[in-house]
Amino acid sequence: MRLLIMGPPGAGKGSQAELIKKHFSFPHISTGDMFREAIAKKTPTGLLAKSYIDKGELVPDEVTIELVRGRLQEPDAEQGFLLDGFPRTIIQADMLEEILKENQIRIDLVINLVVEDEVLIKRISGRRICKSCGATYHVETKKPKVIDRCDECQGELFQRADDNEETVKNRLDVYYRQTEPLLSYYRKKGLLKNIDGEGSIEAIFAEIKAILGGI
Ligand code: ADP
Ligand code: ZN
């Protein structure tokens, strides 16, 4: 199966993607994670990406598309994949179409998580992430047992550089201008499935599982 997961920043794409990956065992390809890895390794792509990400802007299409093209060519992506955070612009979506066409494959479904802005801002500005295992917490709604320590692995918790309130507002703005138009792009193709993203992680995942079981 070839899936896209979409939604504004903070909609819970990453959390659902983790669960989908575990349950259906196809690779989770997150451009955000790939950029953060490149930044940690200080590769040229990482250094370039950082200057955009820190401001809440999108990384230029050419850079992002090349990254995804390379990743989709890896053997584990042959049987299926879950793309998270890509495409984010119409140009990226058109390029994805071309890449898939070259390989005679197509997207089966686009899952769109729907969440109100106010909720998104609260979720993102309180989000904390474990440095060691990537588990996510929230300073109000999902506190760790010990302050700034991961319950799972005792790793240190940190706040993503782009998770402050100022940058979040810009990320939302960029989302509505550049990414939201993609929803009608996929709706027209009959691929879009909207899901209420404000329920519990488990309830949302149950809904996704039911939908995926039916295709
Ligand atoms: P979120 O969905 O919470 O905003 P991500 O981890 O998906 O977070 O992305 C973080 C940042 O990485 C984005 O704000 C953007 O700067 C950059 N990025 C990720 N995916 C793309 C993409 N497809 N095109 C351009 N920039 C991207
Ligand atoms: Zn941890």
PDB file of C-alpha atoms and ligand atoms in Angstrom:
ATOM      1  CA  MET A   1       0.000   0.000   0.000  1.00  0.00           C
ATOM      2  CA  ARG A   2       1.175   3.535  -0.775  1.00  0.00           C
ATOM      3  CA  LEU A   3      -0.158   6.159   1.559  1.00  0.00           C
ATOM      4  CA  LEU A   4       0.211   9.832   2.269  1.00  0.00           C
ATOM      5  CA  ILE A   5      -0.528  11.315   5.668  1.00  0.00           C
ATOM      6  CA  MET A   6      -1.348  15.010   5.646  1.00  0.00           C
ATOM      7  CA  GLY A   7      -2.508  17.684   8.046  1.00  0.00           C
ATOM      8  CA  PRO A   8      -1.249  20.952   9.517  1.00  0.00           C
ATOM      9  CA  PRO A   9       1.787  21.012  11.813  1.00  0.00           C
ATOM     10  CA  GLY A  10       0.838  19.434  15.135  1.00  0.00           C
ATOM     11  CA  ALA A  11      -2.052  17.429  13.659  1.00  0.00           C
ATOM     12  CA  GLY A  12      -0.460  14.192  14.888  1.00  0.00           C
ATOM     13  CA  LYS A  13       0.928  12.870  11.600  1.00  0.00           C
ATOM     14  CA  GLY A  14       4.082  11.584  13.260  1.00  0.00           C
ATOM     15  CA  SER A  15       2.238   9.774  16.074  1.00  0.00           C
ATOM     16  CA  GLN A  16      -0.154   8.062  13.678  1.00  0.00           C
ATOM     17  CA  ALA A  17       2.636   7.276  11.234  1.00  0.00           C
ATOM     18  CA  GLU A  18       4.550   5.439  13.986  1.00  0.00           C
ATOM     19  CA  LEU A  19       1.496   3.294  14.736  1.00  0.00           C
ATOM     20  CA  ILE A  20       0.735   2.634  11.066  1.00  0.00           C
ATOM     21  CA  LYS A  21       4.344   1.623  10.483  1.00  0.00           C
ATOM     22  CA  LYS A  22       4.285  -0.828  13.394  1.00  0.00           C
ATOM     23  CA  HIS A  23       0.955  -2.321  12.422  1.00  0.00           C
ATOM     24  CA  PHE A  24       1.344  -2.553   8.666  1.00  0.00           C
ATOM     25  CA  SER A  25       5.146  -2.785   8.528  1.00  0.00           C
ATOM     26  CA  PHE A  26       5.890  -0.578   5.586  1.00  0.00           C
ATOM     27  CA  PRO A  27       8.481   2.166   5.802  1.00  0.00           C
ATOM     28  CA  HIS A  28       7.564   5.514   7.301  1.00  0.00           C
ATOM     29  CA  ILE A  29       9.214   8.203   5.192  1.00  0.00           C
ATOM     30  CA  SER A  30       9.120  11.556   6.973  1.00  0.00           C
ATOM     31  CA  THR A  31      10.836  14.481   5.274  1.00  0.00           C
ATOM     32  CA  GLY A  32      10.883  16.359   8.604  1.00  0.00           C
ATOM     33  CA  ASP A  33      12.752  13.446  10.245  1.00  0.00           C
ATOM     34  CA  MET A  34      15.105  13.163   7.264  1.00  0.00           C
ATOM     35  CA  PHE A  35      15.944  16.868   7.471  1.00  0.00           C
ATOM     36  CA  ARG A  36      16.485  16.670  11.244  1.00  0.00           C
ATOM     37  CA  GLU A  37      18.844  13.737  10.724  1.00  0.00           C
ATOM     38  CA  ALA A  38      20.750  15.667   8.065  1.00  0.00           C
ATOM     39  CA  ILE A  39      20.967  18.653  10.416  1.00  0.00           C
ATOM     40  CA  ALA A  40      22.321  16.481  13.248  1.00  0.00           C
ATOM     41  CA  LYS A  41      24.977  15.086  10.880  1.00  0.00           C
ATOM     42  CA  LYS A  42      25.743  18.580   9.582  1.00  0.00           C
ATOM     43  CA  THR A  43      25.555  17.472   5.943  1.00  0.00           C
ATOM     44  CA  PRO A  44      25.312  20.225   3.272  1.00  0.00           C
ATOM     45  CA  THR A  45      21.587  19.465   2.836  1.00  0.00           C
ATOM     46  CA  GLY A  46      21.159  19.647   6.604  1.00  0.00           C
ATOM     47  CA  LEU A  47      22.865  23.014   6.892  1.00  0.00           C
ATOM     48  CA  LEU A  48      20.782  24.445   4.096  1.00  0.00           C
ATOM     49  CA  ALA A  49      17.540  22.969   5.465  1.00  0.00           C
ATOM     50  CA  LYS A  50      18.194  24.348   8.945  1.00  0.00           C
ATOM     51  CA  SER A  51      18.131  27.949   7.765  1.00  0.00           C
ATOM     52  CA  TYR A  52      14.570  27.457   6.493  1.00  0.00           C
ATOM     53  CA  ILE A  53      13.231  25.141   9.183  1.00  0.00           C
ATOM     54  CA  ASP A  54      14.275  27.421  12.042  1.00  0.00           C
ATOM     55  CA  LYS A  55      12.151  30.192  10.547  1.00  0.00           C
ATOM     56  CA  GLY A  56       9.176  27.919   9.909  1.00  0.00           C
ATOM     57  CA  GLU A  57       9.644  28.186   6.129  1.00  0.00           C
ATOM     58  CA  LEU A  58       9.619  25.285   3.686  1.00  0.00           C
ATOM     59  CA  VAL A  59      12.890  23.880   2.422  1.00  0.00           C
ATOM     60  CA  PRO A  60      13.127  24.616  -1.353  1.00  0.00           C
ATOM     61  CA  ASP A  61      11.293  22.123  -3.562  1.00  0.00           C
ATOM     62  CA  GLU A  62      14.381  21.011  -5.561  1.00  0.00           C
ATOM     63  CA  VAL A  63      16.213  19.986  -2.396  1.00  0.00           C
ATOM     64  CA  THR A  64      13.227  18.217  -0.887  1.00  0.00           C
ATOM     65  CA  ILE A  65      12.303  16.397  -4.089  1.00  0.00           C
ATOM     66  CA  GLU A  66      15.828  15.025  -4.556  1.00  0.00           C
ATOM     67  CA  LEU A  67      15.830  13.777  -0.976  1.00  0.00           C
ATOM     68  CA  VAL A  68      12.527  11.948  -1.471  1.00  0.00           C
ATOM     69  CA  ARG A  69      13.463  10.609  -4.900  1.00  0.00           C
ATOM     70  CA  GLY A  70      16.571   8.989  -3.401  1.00  0.00           C
ATOM     71  CA  ARG A  71      14.635   7.555  -0.476  1.00  0.00           C
ATOM     72  CA  LEU A  72      11.911   6.053  -2.676  1.00  0.00           C
ATOM     73  CA  GLN A  73      14.567   4.216  -4.662  1.00  0.00           C
ATOM     74  CA  GLU A  74      15.714   2.259  -1.618  1.00  0.00           C
ATOM     75  CA  PRO A  75      14.657  -1.394  -1.698  1.00  0.00           C
ATOM     76  CA  ASP A  76      12.430  -1.240   1.391  1.00  0.00           C
ATOM     77  CA  ALA A  77      10.123   1.258  -0.365  1.00  0.00           C
ATOM     78  CA  GLU A  78       9.385  -1.121  -3.216  1.00  0.00           C
ATOM     79  CA  GLN A  79       6.401  -2.865  -1.664  1.00  0.00           C
ATOM     80  CA  GLY A  80       4.789   0.200  -0.178  1.00  0.00           C
ATOM     81  CA  PHE A  81       5.373   3.248   1.978  1.00  0.00           C
ATOM     82  CA  LEU A  82       3.821   5.909   4.122  1.00  0.00           C
ATOM     83  CA  LEU A  83       4.887   9.425   3.184  1.00  0.00           C
ATOM     84  CA  ASP A  84       4.623  11.950   6.010  1.00  0.00           C
ATOM     85  CA  GLY A  85       5.305  15.649   5.415  1.00  0.00           C
ATOM     86  CA  PHE A  86       5.629  15.250   1.650  1.00  0.00           C
ATOM     87  CA  PRO A  87       4.297  16.573  -0.666  1.00  0.00           C
ATOM     88  CA  ARG A  88       3.819  20.015   0.859  1.00  0.00           C
ATOM     89  CA  THR A  89       3.466  22.061  -2.329  1.00  0.00           C
ATOM     90  CA  ILE A  90       1.720  21.532  -5.658  1.00  0.00           C
ATOM     91  CA  ILE A  91       5.124  21.327  -7.368  1.00  0.00           C
ATOM     92  CA  GLN A  92       6.161  18.548  -4.996  1.00  0.00           C
ATOM     93  CA  ALA A  93       2.897  16.724  -5.660  1.00  0.00           C
ATOM     94  CA  ASP A  94       3.406  16.951  -9.430  1.00  0.00           C
ATOM     95  CA  MET A  95       6.962  15.678  -9.069  1.00  0.00           C
ATOM     96  CA  LEU A  96       5.779  12.813  -6.908  1.00  0.00           C
ATOM     97  CA  GLU A  97       3.257  11.868  -9.606  1.00  0.00           C
ATOM     98  CA  GLU A  98       6.083  11.751 -12.131  1.00  0.00           C
ATOM     99  CA  ILE A  99       8.352   9.663  -9.958  1.00  0.00           C
ATOM    100  CA  LEU A 100       5.534   7.200  -9.317  1.00  0.00           C
ATOM    101  CA  LYS A 101       4.535   7.096 -12.965  1.00  0.00           C
ATOM    102  CA  GLU A 102       8.111   6.243 -13.963  1.00  0.00           C
ATOM    103  CA  ASN A 103       7.800   3.238 -11.682  1.00  0.00           C
ATOM    104  CA  GLN A 104       4.251   2.431 -12.769  1.00  0.00           C
ATOM    105  CA  ILE A 105       2.833   2.795  -9.296  1.00  0.00           C
ATOM    106  CA  ARG A 106       0.296   5.124  -7.703  1.00  0.00           C
ATOM    107  CA  ILE A 107      -0.926   6.450  -4.373  1.00  0.00           C
ATOM    108  CA  ASP A 108      -3.742   4.372  -2.859  1.00  0.00           C
ATOM    109  CA  LEU A 109      -4.983   6.812  -0.226  1.00  0.00           C
ATOM    110  CA  VAL A 110      -4.351  10.219   1.338  1.00  0.00           C
ATOM    111  CA  ILE A 111      -5.225  10.470   5.028  1.00  0.00           C
ATOM    112  CA  ASN A 112      -5.863  14.031   6.182  1.00  0.00           C
ATOM    113  CA  LEU A 113      -5.942  14.769   9.917  1.00  0.00           C
ATOM    114  CA  VAL A 114      -8.254  17.693  10.666  1.00  0.00           C
ATOM    115  CA  VAL A 115      -7.471  19.813  13.751  1.00  0.00           C
ATOM    116  CA  GLU A 116      -8.392  23.406  14.736  1.00  0.00           C
ATOM    117  CA  ASP A 117      -5.635  26.043  14.814  1.00  0.00           C
ATOM    118  CA  GLU A 118      -6.052  26.814  18.496  1.00  0.00           C
ATOM    119  CA  VAL A 119      -5.498  23.164  19.389  1.00  0.00           C
ATOM    120  CA  LEU A 120      -2.490  22.956  17.047  1.00  0.00           C
ATOM    121  CA  ILE A 121      -0.769  25.942  18.637  1.00  0.00           C
ATOM    122  CA  LYS A 122      -1.283  24.548  22.150  1.00  0.00           C
ATOM    123  CA  ARG A 123      -0.065  21.099  21.132  1.00  0.00           C
ATOM    124  CA  ILE A 124       3.078  22.321  19.400  1.00  0.00           C
ATOM    125  CA  SER A 125       4.215  24.980  21.818  1.00  0.00           C
ATOM    126  CA  GLY A 126       4.013  22.504  24.739  1.00  0.00           C
ATOM    127  CA  ARG A 127       5.565  19.575  22.874  1.00  0.00           C
ATOM    128  CA  ARG A 128       8.722  17.953  24.277  1.00  0.00           C
ATOM    129  CA  ILE A 129      10.665  15.147  22.609  1.00  0.00           C
ATOM    130  CA  CYS A 130      13.029  12.504  23.982  1.00  0.00           C
ATOM    131  CA  LYS A 131      16.564  12.919  22.655  1.00  0.00           C
ATOM    132  CA  SER A 132      17.207   9.187  22.782  1.00  0.00           C
ATOM    133  CA  CYS A 133      14.045   7.448  21.591  1.00  0.00           C
ATOM    134  CA  GLY A 134      11.941  10.204  20.005  1.00  0.00           C
ATOM    135  CA  ALA A 135       8.906   9.660  22.269  1.00  0.00           C
ATOM    136  CA  THR A 136       6.783  12.811  22.556  1.00  0.00           C
ATOM    137  CA  TYR A 137       5.363  14.489  25.645  1.00  0.00           C
ATOM    138  CA  HIS A 138       3.427  17.640  26.418  1.00  0.00           C
ATOM    139  CA  VAL A 139       4.057  19.998  29.331  1.00  0.00           C
ATOM    140  CA  GLU A 140       0.345  20.069  30.213  1.00  0.00           C
ATOM    141  CA  THR A 141      -1.441  17.153  28.641  1.00  0.00           C
ATOM    142  CA  LYS A 142       1.180  14.395  28.655  1.00  0.00           C
ATOM    143  CA  LYS A 143       3.693  15.134  31.397  1.00  0.00           C
ATOM    144  CA  PRO A 144       6.562  12.733  31.981  1.00  0.00           C
ATOM    145  CA  LYS A 145       6.746  11.188  35.487  1.00  0.00           C
ATOM    146  CA  VAL A 146      10.044  12.985  36.155  1.00  0.00           C
ATOM    147  CA  ILE A 147      10.445  16.489  34.793  1.00  0.00           C
ATOM    148  CA  ASP A 148      12.374  16.599  31.479  1.00  0.00           C
ATOM    149  CA  ARG A 149      13.051  12.812  31.568  1.00  0.00           C
ATOM    150  CA  CYS A 150      11.568  10.216  29.248  1.00  0.00           C
ATOM    151  CA  ASP A 151       9.324   7.604  30.946  1.00  0.00           C
ATOM    152  CA  GLU A 152      10.416   4.953  28.447  1.00  0.00           C
ATOM    153  CA  CYS A 153      14.194   5.323  28.413  1.00  0.00           C
ATOM    154  CA  GLN A 154      15.131   8.100  30.895  1.00  0.00           C
ATOM    155  CA  GLY A 155      16.497  10.129  27.977  1.00  0.00           C
ATOM    156  CA  GLU A 156      16.559  13.899  28.197  1.00  0.00           C
ATOM    157  CA  LEU A 157      13.539  15.781  26.807  1.00  0.00           C
ATOM    158  CA  PHE A 158      13.995  18.803  24.550  1.00  0.00           C
ATOM    159  CA  GLN A 159      11.898  21.266  22.596  1.00  0.00           C
ATOM    160  CA  ARG A 160      12.317  21.335  18.808  1.00  0.00           C
ATOM    161  CA  ALA A 161      13.859  24.642  17.706  1.00  0.00           C
ATOM    162  CA  ASP A 162      10.838  25.283  15.462  1.00  0.00           C
ATOM    163  CA  ASP A 163       8.256  24.436  18.142  1.00  0.00           C
ATOM    164  CA  ASN A 164       8.087  27.897  19.760  1.00  0.00           C
ATOM    165  CA  GLU A 165       4.894  29.942  19.459  1.00  0.00           C
ATOM    166  CA  GLU A 166       6.318  32.507  17.024  1.00  0.00           C
ATOM    167  CA  THR A 167       7.604  29.922  14.529  1.00  0.00           C
ATOM    168  CA  VAL A 168       4.463  27.824  14.896  1.00  0.00           C
ATOM    169  CA  LYS A 169       2.323  30.725  13.683  1.00  0.00           C
ATOM    170  CA  ASN A 170       4.502  31.038  10.603  1.00  0.00           C
ATOM    171  CA  ARG A 171       4.380  27.277  10.002  1.00  0.00           C
ATOM    172  CA  LEU A 172       0.586  27.417  10.090  1.00  0.00           C
ATOM    173  CA  ASP A 173       0.579  30.359   7.735  1.00  0.00           C
ATOM    174  CA  VAL A 174       2.852  28.510   5.322  1.00  0.00           C
ATOM    175  CA  TYR A 175       0.622  25.447   5.659  1.00  0.00           C
ATOM    176  CA  TYR A 176      -2.544  27.322   4.673  1.00  0.00           C
ATOM    177  CA  ARG A 177      -0.852  29.096   1.777  1.00  0.00           C
ATOM    178  CA  GLN A 178       1.191  26.270   0.277  1.00  0.00           C
ATOM    179  CA  THR A 179      -0.003  22.889   1.529  1.00  0.00           C
ATOM    180  CA  GLU A 180      -3.748  23.118   2.102  1.00  0.00           C
ATOM    181  CA  PRO A 181      -4.410  23.558  -1.650  1.00  0.00           C
ATOM    182  CA  LEU A 182      -3.143  19.997  -2.024  1.00  0.00           C
ATOM    183  CA  LEU A 183      -6.256  18.706  -0.308  1.00  0.00           C
ATOM    184  CA  SER A 184      -8.456  19.621  -3.248  1.00  0.00           C
ATOM    185  CA  TYR A 185      -5.762  18.249  -5.583  1.00  0.00           C
ATOM    186  CA  TYR A 186      -6.176  14.824  -3.954  1.00  0.00           C
ATOM    187  CA  ARG A 187      -9.907  15.200  -3.422  1.00  0.00           C
ATOM    188  CA  LYS A 188     -10.340  15.596  -7.178  1.00  0.00           C
ATOM    189  CA  LYS A 189      -8.437  12.370  -7.686  1.00  0.00           C
ATOM    190  CA  GLY A 190     -10.833  10.650  -5.280  1.00  0.00           C
ATOM    191  CA  LEU A 191      -8.001   9.776  -2.884  1.00  0.00           C
ATOM    192  CA  LEU A 192      -8.679  12.044   0.088  1.00  0.00           C
ATOM    193  CA  LYS A 193      -9.985  10.721   3.389  1.00  0.00           C
ATOM    194  CA  ASN A 194     -10.538  13.296   6.151  1.00  0.00           C
ATOM    195  CA  ILE A 195     -10.227  12.111   9.732  1.00  0.00           C
ATOM    196  CA  ASP A 196     -11.011  14.060  12.892  1.00  0.00           C
ATOM    197  CA  GLY A 197      -7.578  14.552  14.485  1.00  0.00           C
ATOM    198  CA  GLU A 198      -8.823  15.853  17.826  1.00  0.00           C
ATOM    199  CA  GLY A 199      -9.716  12.513  19.441  1.00  0.00           C
ATOM    200  CA  SER A 200      -7.286  10.295  21.351  1.00  0.00           C
ATOM    201  CA  ILE A 201      -4.282   8.814  19.534  1.00  0.00           C
ATOM    202  CA  GLU A 202      -5.817   5.331  19.954  1.00  0.00           C
ATOM    203  CA  ALA A 203      -9.253   6.353  18.656  1.00  0.00           C
ATOM    204  CA  ILE A 204      -7.767   8.028  15.584  1.00  0.00           C
ATOM    205  CA  PHE A 205      -5.586   5.027  14.877  1.00  0.00           C
ATOM    206  CA  ALA A 206      -8.606   2.700  15.171  1.00  0.00           C
ATOM    207  CA  GLU A 207     -10.334   4.762  12.512  1.00  0.00           C
ATOM    208  CA  ILE A 208      -7.299   4.652  10.222  1.00  0.00           C
ATOM    209  CA  LYS A 209      -7.006   0.886  10.668  1.00  0.00           C
ATOM    210  CA  ALA A 210     -10.648   0.427   9.733  1.00  0.00           C
ATOM    211  CA  ILE A 211     -10.199   2.494   6.582  1.00  0.00           C
ATOM    212  CA  LEU A 212      -6.987   0.742   5.544  1.00  0.00           C
ATOM    213  CA  GLY A 213      -8.571  -2.643   6.168  1.00  0.00           C
ATOM    214  CA  GLY A 214     -11.176  -1.752   3.577  1.00  0.00           C
ATOM    215  CA  ILE A 215      -8.831  -1.065   0.654  1.00  0.00           C
TER     216      ILE A 215
HETATM  217  P1  ADP B   1       5.430  19.579  11.189  1.00  0.00           P
HETATM  218  O1  ADP B   1       4.521  18.764  10.324  1.00  0.00           O
HETATM  219  O2  ADP B   1       5.149  19.440  12.646  1.00  0.00           O
HETATM  220  O3  ADP B   1       5.554  21.019  10.747  1.00  0.00           O
HETATM  221  P2  ADP B   1       7.810  18.222  10.088  1.00  0.00           P
HETATM  222  O4  ADP B   1       8.690  17.467  10.986  1.00  0.00           O
HETATM  223  O5  ADP B   1       7.022  17.470   9.072  1.00  0.00           O
HETATM  224  O6  ADP B   1       6.895  19.043  11.082  1.00  0.00           O
HETATM  225  O7  ADP B   1       8.633  19.345   9.296  1.00  0.00           O
HETATM  226  C1  ADP B   1       9.443  20.275   9.957  1.00  0.00           C
HETATM  227  C2  ADP B   1       9.994  21.314   8.965  1.00  0.00           C
HETATM  228  O8  ADP B   1      10.793  20.634   7.949  1.00  0.00           O
HETATM  229  C3  ADP B   1       8.941  22.073   8.159  1.00  0.00           C
HETATM  230  O9  ADP B   1       8.456  23.210   8.848  1.00  0.00           O
HETATM  231  C4  ADP B   1       9.747  22.472   6.903  1.00  0.00           C
HETATM  232  O10 ADP B   1      10.588  23.570   7.150  1.00  0.00           O
HETATM  233  C5  ADP B   1      10.652  21.259   6.668  1.00  0.00           C
HETATM  234  N1  ADP B   1      10.007  20.306   5.731  1.00  0.00           N
HETATM  235  C6  ADP B   1       9.527  19.062   6.028  1.00  0.00           C
HETATM  236  N2  ADP B   1       8.975  18.491   4.933  1.00  0.00           N
HETATM  237  C7  ADP B   1       9.101  19.400   3.911  1.00  0.00           C
HETATM  238  C8  ADP B   1       8.717  19.414   2.537  1.00  0.00           C
HETATM  239  N3  ADP B   1       8.062  18.395   1.966  1.00  0.00           N
HETATM  240  N4  ADP B   1       9.027  20.516   1.791  1.00  0.00           N
HETATM  241  C9  ADP B   1       9.662  21.546   2.329  1.00  0.00           C
HETATM  242  N5  ADP B   1      10.044  21.607   3.613  1.00  0.00           N
HETATM  243  C10 ADP B   1       9.773  20.558   4.418  1.00  0.00           C
HETATM  244 ZN    ZN B   2      13.022   8.107  25.456  1.00  0.00          ZN
END
